[in-house]
PDB file of C-alpha atoms in Angstrom:
ATOM      1  CA  GLN A   1     244.888 163.638   3.814  1.00 90.00           C
ATOM      2  CA  VAL A   2     245.546 160.524   5.552  1.00 91.00           C
ATOM      3  CA  GLN A   3     241.444 158.277   5.336  1.00 94.00           C
ATOM      4  CA  LEU A   4     241.391 155.465   6.854  1.00 96.00           C
ATOM      5  CA  VAL A   5     238.456 153.529   6.515  1.00 96.00           C
ATOM      6  CA  ASP A   6     236.825 150.379   8.379  1.00 94.00           C
ATOM      7  CA  ALA A   7     234.013 148.037   7.574  1.00 96.00           C
ATOM      8  CA  GLY A   8     232.671 145.289   7.938  1.00 97.00           C
ATOM      9  CA  GLY A   9     230.939 145.592  11.219  1.00 97.00           C
ATOM     10  CA  GLY A  10     227.323 144.034  12.224  1.00 97.00           C
ATOM     11  CA  LEU A  11     224.660 141.870  14.044  1.00 98.00           C
ATOM     12  CA  VAL A  12     225.904 138.845  14.949  1.00 98.00           C
ATOM     13  CA  HIS A  13     224.365 135.677  16.893  1.00 98.00           C
ATOM     14  CA  PRO A  14     227.308 134.643  20.096  1.00 98.00           C
ATOM     15  CA  GLY A  15     229.849 132.062  18.181  1.00 98.00           C
ATOM     16  CA  GLY A  16     229.190 133.731  15.072  1.00 98.00           C
ATOM     17  CA  SER A  17     231.864 135.338  12.955  1.00 98.00           C
ATOM     18  CA  LEU A  18     232.825 138.463  10.803  1.00 98.00           C
ATOM     19  CA  ARG A  19     235.712 139.697   9.158  1.00 98.00           C
ATOM     20  CA  LEU A  20     236.743 143.479   9.815  1.00 98.00           C
ATOM     21  CA  SER A  21     238.556 145.212   6.625  1.00 98.00           C
ATOM     22  CA  CYS A  22     241.054 148.026   7.274  1.00 97.00           C
ATOM     23  CA  ALA A  23     241.861 150.728   3.775  1.00 96.00           C
ATOM     24  CA  ALA A  24     243.961 153.871   4.327  1.00 94.00           C
ATOM     25  CA  SER A  25     243.914 156.611   1.289  1.00 92.00           C
ATOM     26  CA  GLY A  26     246.682 158.910   1.331  1.00 90.00           C
ATOM     27  CA  LEU A  27     248.712 156.781   2.734  1.00 89.00           C
ATOM     28  CA  THR A  28     250.596 153.358   2.387  1.00 88.00           C
ATOM     29  CA  PHE A  29     250.768 150.783   5.222  1.00 90.00           C
ATOM     30  CA  GLY A  30     254.419 150.149   4.320  1.00 88.00           C
ATOM     31  CA  GLY A  31     256.181 150.966   7.450  1.00 88.00           C
ATOM     32  CA  TYR A  32     253.617 151.257   9.695  1.00 95.00           C
ATOM     33  CA  THR A  33     251.838 149.093  12.613  1.00 97.00           C
ATOM     34  CA  VAL A  34     247.926 148.803  12.244  1.00 97.00           C
ATOM     35  CA  ALA A  35     246.235 148.112  14.828  1.00 98.00           C
ATOM     36  CA  TRP A  36     242.053 147.559  15.642  1.00 98.00           C
ATOM     37  CA  PHE A  37     241.460 149.072  18.998  1.00 98.00           C
ATOM     38  CA  ARG A  38     237.012 148.956  20.267  1.00 98.00           C
ATOM     39  CA  GLN A  39     234.886 150.604  22.600  1.00 98.00           C
ATOM     40  CA  ALA A  40     231.436 149.474  24.712  1.00 97.00           C
ATOM     41  CA  PRO A  41     229.328 151.867  25.877  1.00 93.00           C
ATOM     42  CA  GLY A  42     231.093 153.670  28.911  1.00 95.00           C
ATOM     43  CA  GLU A  43     234.281 151.847  29.211  1.00 96.00           C
ATOM     44  CA  GLU A  44     237.563 152.993  27.828  1.00 97.00           C
ATOM     45  CA  ARG A  45     238.772 152.419  24.383  1.00 97.00           C
ATOM     46  CA  GLU A  46     241.140 149.383  24.456  1.00 98.00           C
ATOM     47  CA  PHE A  47     243.870 147.358  22.436  1.00 98.00           C
ATOM     48  CA  VAL A  48     242.288 144.545  20.312  1.00 98.00           C
ATOM     49  CA  ALA A  49     245.270 143.464  18.060  1.00 98.00           C
ATOM     50  CA  SER A  50     248.148 145.049  15.863  1.00 98.00           C
ATOM     51  CA  ILE A  51     250.514 144.427  13.165  1.00 97.00           C
ATOM     52  CA  ARG A  52     253.484 145.389  11.387  1.00 96.00           C
ATOM     53  CA  TRP A  53     252.969 146.078   7.821  1.00 93.00           C
ATOM     54  CA  SER A  54     256.942 144.837   7.484  1.00 91.00           C
ATOM     55  CA  GLY A  55     257.659 142.054   9.264  1.00 86.00           C
ATOM     56  CA  GLY A  56     254.428 140.911  10.157  1.00 89.00           C
ATOM     57  CA  ASN A  57     254.884 140.966  13.729  1.00 94.00           C
ATOM     58  CA  THR A  58     251.557 140.413  15.283  1.00 97.00           C
ATOM     59  CA  TYR A  59     249.770 140.829  18.745  1.00 97.00           C
ATOM     60  CA  TYR A  60     246.336 140.786  20.451  1.00 98.00           C
ATOM     61  CA  ARG A  61     245.040 141.319  23.396  1.00 97.00           C
ATOM     62  CA  ASP A  62     244.812 138.437  25.620  1.00 97.00           C
ATOM     63  CA  SER A  63     240.633 137.586  25.393  1.00 97.00           C
ATOM     64  CA  VAL A  64     240.716 137.376  22.166  1.00 98.00           C
ATOM     65  CA  LYS A  65     243.749 135.232  21.520  1.00 98.00           C
ATOM     66  CA  GLY A  66     242.730 131.807  19.350  1.00 97.00           C
ATOM     67  CA  ARG A  67     239.297 133.443  18.188  1.00 98.00           C
ATOM     68  CA  PHE A  68     240.745 136.589  16.377  1.00 98.00           C
ATOM     69  CA  SER A  69     243.462 136.970  13.699  1.00 98.00           C
ATOM     70  CA  ILE A  70     244.602 139.844  11.868  1.00 98.00           C
ATOM     71  CA  SER A  71     246.156 139.612   8.461  1.00 97.00           C
ATOM     72  CA  ARG A  72     247.772 142.074   5.604  1.00 96.00           C
ATOM     73  CA  ASP A  73     247.034 141.646   2.059  1.00 94.00           C
ATOM     74  CA  TYR A  74     249.445 143.538  -0.185  1.00 91.00           C
ATOM     75  CA  ALA A  75     247.126 142.844  -3.304  1.00 90.00           C
ATOM     76  CA  SER A  76     244.654 145.107  -1.816  1.00 89.00           C
ATOM     77  CA  GLY A  77     247.016 146.920   0.968  1.00 91.00           C
ATOM     78  CA  ALA A  78     244.012 146.315   3.006  1.00 95.00           C
ATOM     79  CA  VAL A  79     243.938 145.021   7.315  1.00 97.00           C
ATOM     80  CA  TYR A  80     241.739 142.298   8.209  1.00 98.00           C
ATOM     81  CA  LEU A  81     240.575 141.648  11.245  1.00 98.00           C
ATOM     82  CA  GLN A  82     238.950 137.648  11.535  1.00 98.00           C
ATOM     83  CA  MET A  83     236.767 137.214  14.327  1.00 98.00           C
ATOM     84  CA  THR A  84     235.486 134.075  15.008  1.00 98.00           C
ATOM     85  CA  SER A  85     234.162 132.275  18.534  1.00 98.00           C
ATOM     86  CA  LEU A  86     232.044 135.833  19.340  1.00 98.00           C
ATOM     87  CA  LYS A  87     231.134 136.479  22.605  1.00 98.00           C
ATOM     88  CA  PRO A  88     228.404 139.274  23.807  1.00 97.00           C
ATOM     89  CA  GLU A  89     231.478 141.092  25.610  1.00 97.00           C
ATOM     90  CA  ASP A  90     233.000 141.780  22.297  1.00 98.00           C
ATOM     91  CA  THR A  91     230.457 143.820  21.902  1.00 98.00           C
ATOM     92  CA  ALA A  92     231.899 147.088  20.855  1.00 98.00           C
ATOM     93  CA  VAL A  93     232.399 150.435  18.132  1.00 98.00           C
ATOM     94  CA  TYR A  94     236.104 148.877  16.569  1.00 98.00           C
ATOM     95  CA  SER A  95     238.433 150.786  14.943  1.00 98.00           C
ATOM     96  CA  CYS A  96     241.918 151.043  13.132  1.00 97.00           C
ATOM     97  CA  ALA A  97     244.533 152.813  13.548  1.00 98.00           C
ATOM     98  CA  VAL A  98     247.696 153.497  12.011  1.00 97.00           C
ATOM     99  CA  GLY A  99     250.948 154.743  14.031  1.00 96.00           C
ATOM    100  CA  ARG A 100     254.727 153.636  14.406  1.00 94.00           C
ATOM    101  CA  PRO A 101     254.756 152.437  17.746  1.00 94.00           C
ATOM    102  CA  ILE A 102     257.518 150.490  19.527  1.00 92.00           C
ATOM    103  CA  THR A 103     257.010 147.780  21.118  1.00 89.00           C
ATOM    104  CA  SER A 104     256.213 147.941  24.500  1.00 90.00           C
ATOM    105  CA  THR A 105     253.605 151.116  23.687  1.00 94.00           C
ATOM    106  CA  VAL A 106     252.041 148.611  20.654  1.00 96.00           C
ATOM    107  CA  ARG A 107     249.105 148.543  23.349  1.00 96.00           C
ATOM    108  CA  THR A 108     248.815 152.652  23.127  1.00 96.00           C
ATOM    109  CA  VAL A 109     246.462 154.732  21.972  1.00 96.00           C
ATOM    110  CA  GLY A 110     248.151 157.477  22.000  1.00 96.00           C
ATOM    111  CA  ALA A 111     250.678 155.867  19.747  1.00 96.00           C
ATOM    112  CA  TYR A 112     248.696 155.784  16.486  1.00 97.00           C
ATOM    113  CA  TYR A 113     247.604 159.022  14.852  1.00 93.00           C
ATOM    114  CA  TYR A 114     245.499 158.184  12.330  1.00 96.00           C
ATOM    115  CA  TRP A 115     242.215 156.432  12.930  1.00 97.00           C
ATOM    116  CA  GLY A 116     238.983 155.202  11.084  1.00 97.00           C
ATOM    117  CA  GLN A 117     235.754 156.315  11.563  1.00 96.00           C
ATOM    118  CA  GLY A 118     234.931 152.855  13.726  1.00 97.00           C
ATOM    119  CA  THR A 119     232.175 150.060  13.219  1.00 98.00           C
ATOM    120  CA  GLN A 120     229.995 148.238  15.531  1.00 98.00           C
ATOM    121  CA  VAL A 121     229.841 145.184  16.681  1.00 98.00           C
ATOM    122  CA  THR A 122     226.976 143.568  18.053  1.00 98.00           C
ATOM    123  CA  VAL A 123     227.242 139.882  19.503  1.00 98.00           C
ATOM    124  CA  SER A 124     223.683 139.303  21.052  1.00 97.00           C
ATOM    125  CA  SER A 125     220.794 136.234  21.127  1.00 95.00           C
TER     126      SER A 125
END
């Protein structure tokens, strides 16, 4: 049984930083793409960033470019999302997801078939 565990959320002031982590049991990330999505109350789930485990290709939504960085760690087998210069509009539940999307679908919810339970990120003064 595949389980994704995402963690690292919390309450932070505007301009602050957080690092989210995504780890898997029952699956290794090799051959997959790992992505982070977020969903704010009353909003649709939206793509944040992704990384292809083999090759390291990364994609970001425009609003987080230069502030967020997604990375993989071979030793721990985990994926991380480093978030800096956080803004109130970054407030959402962040979930990691695993799939095998093609380039044109990397930002698509339906391209991913394993999901974490989500971790709350709140940016507020």
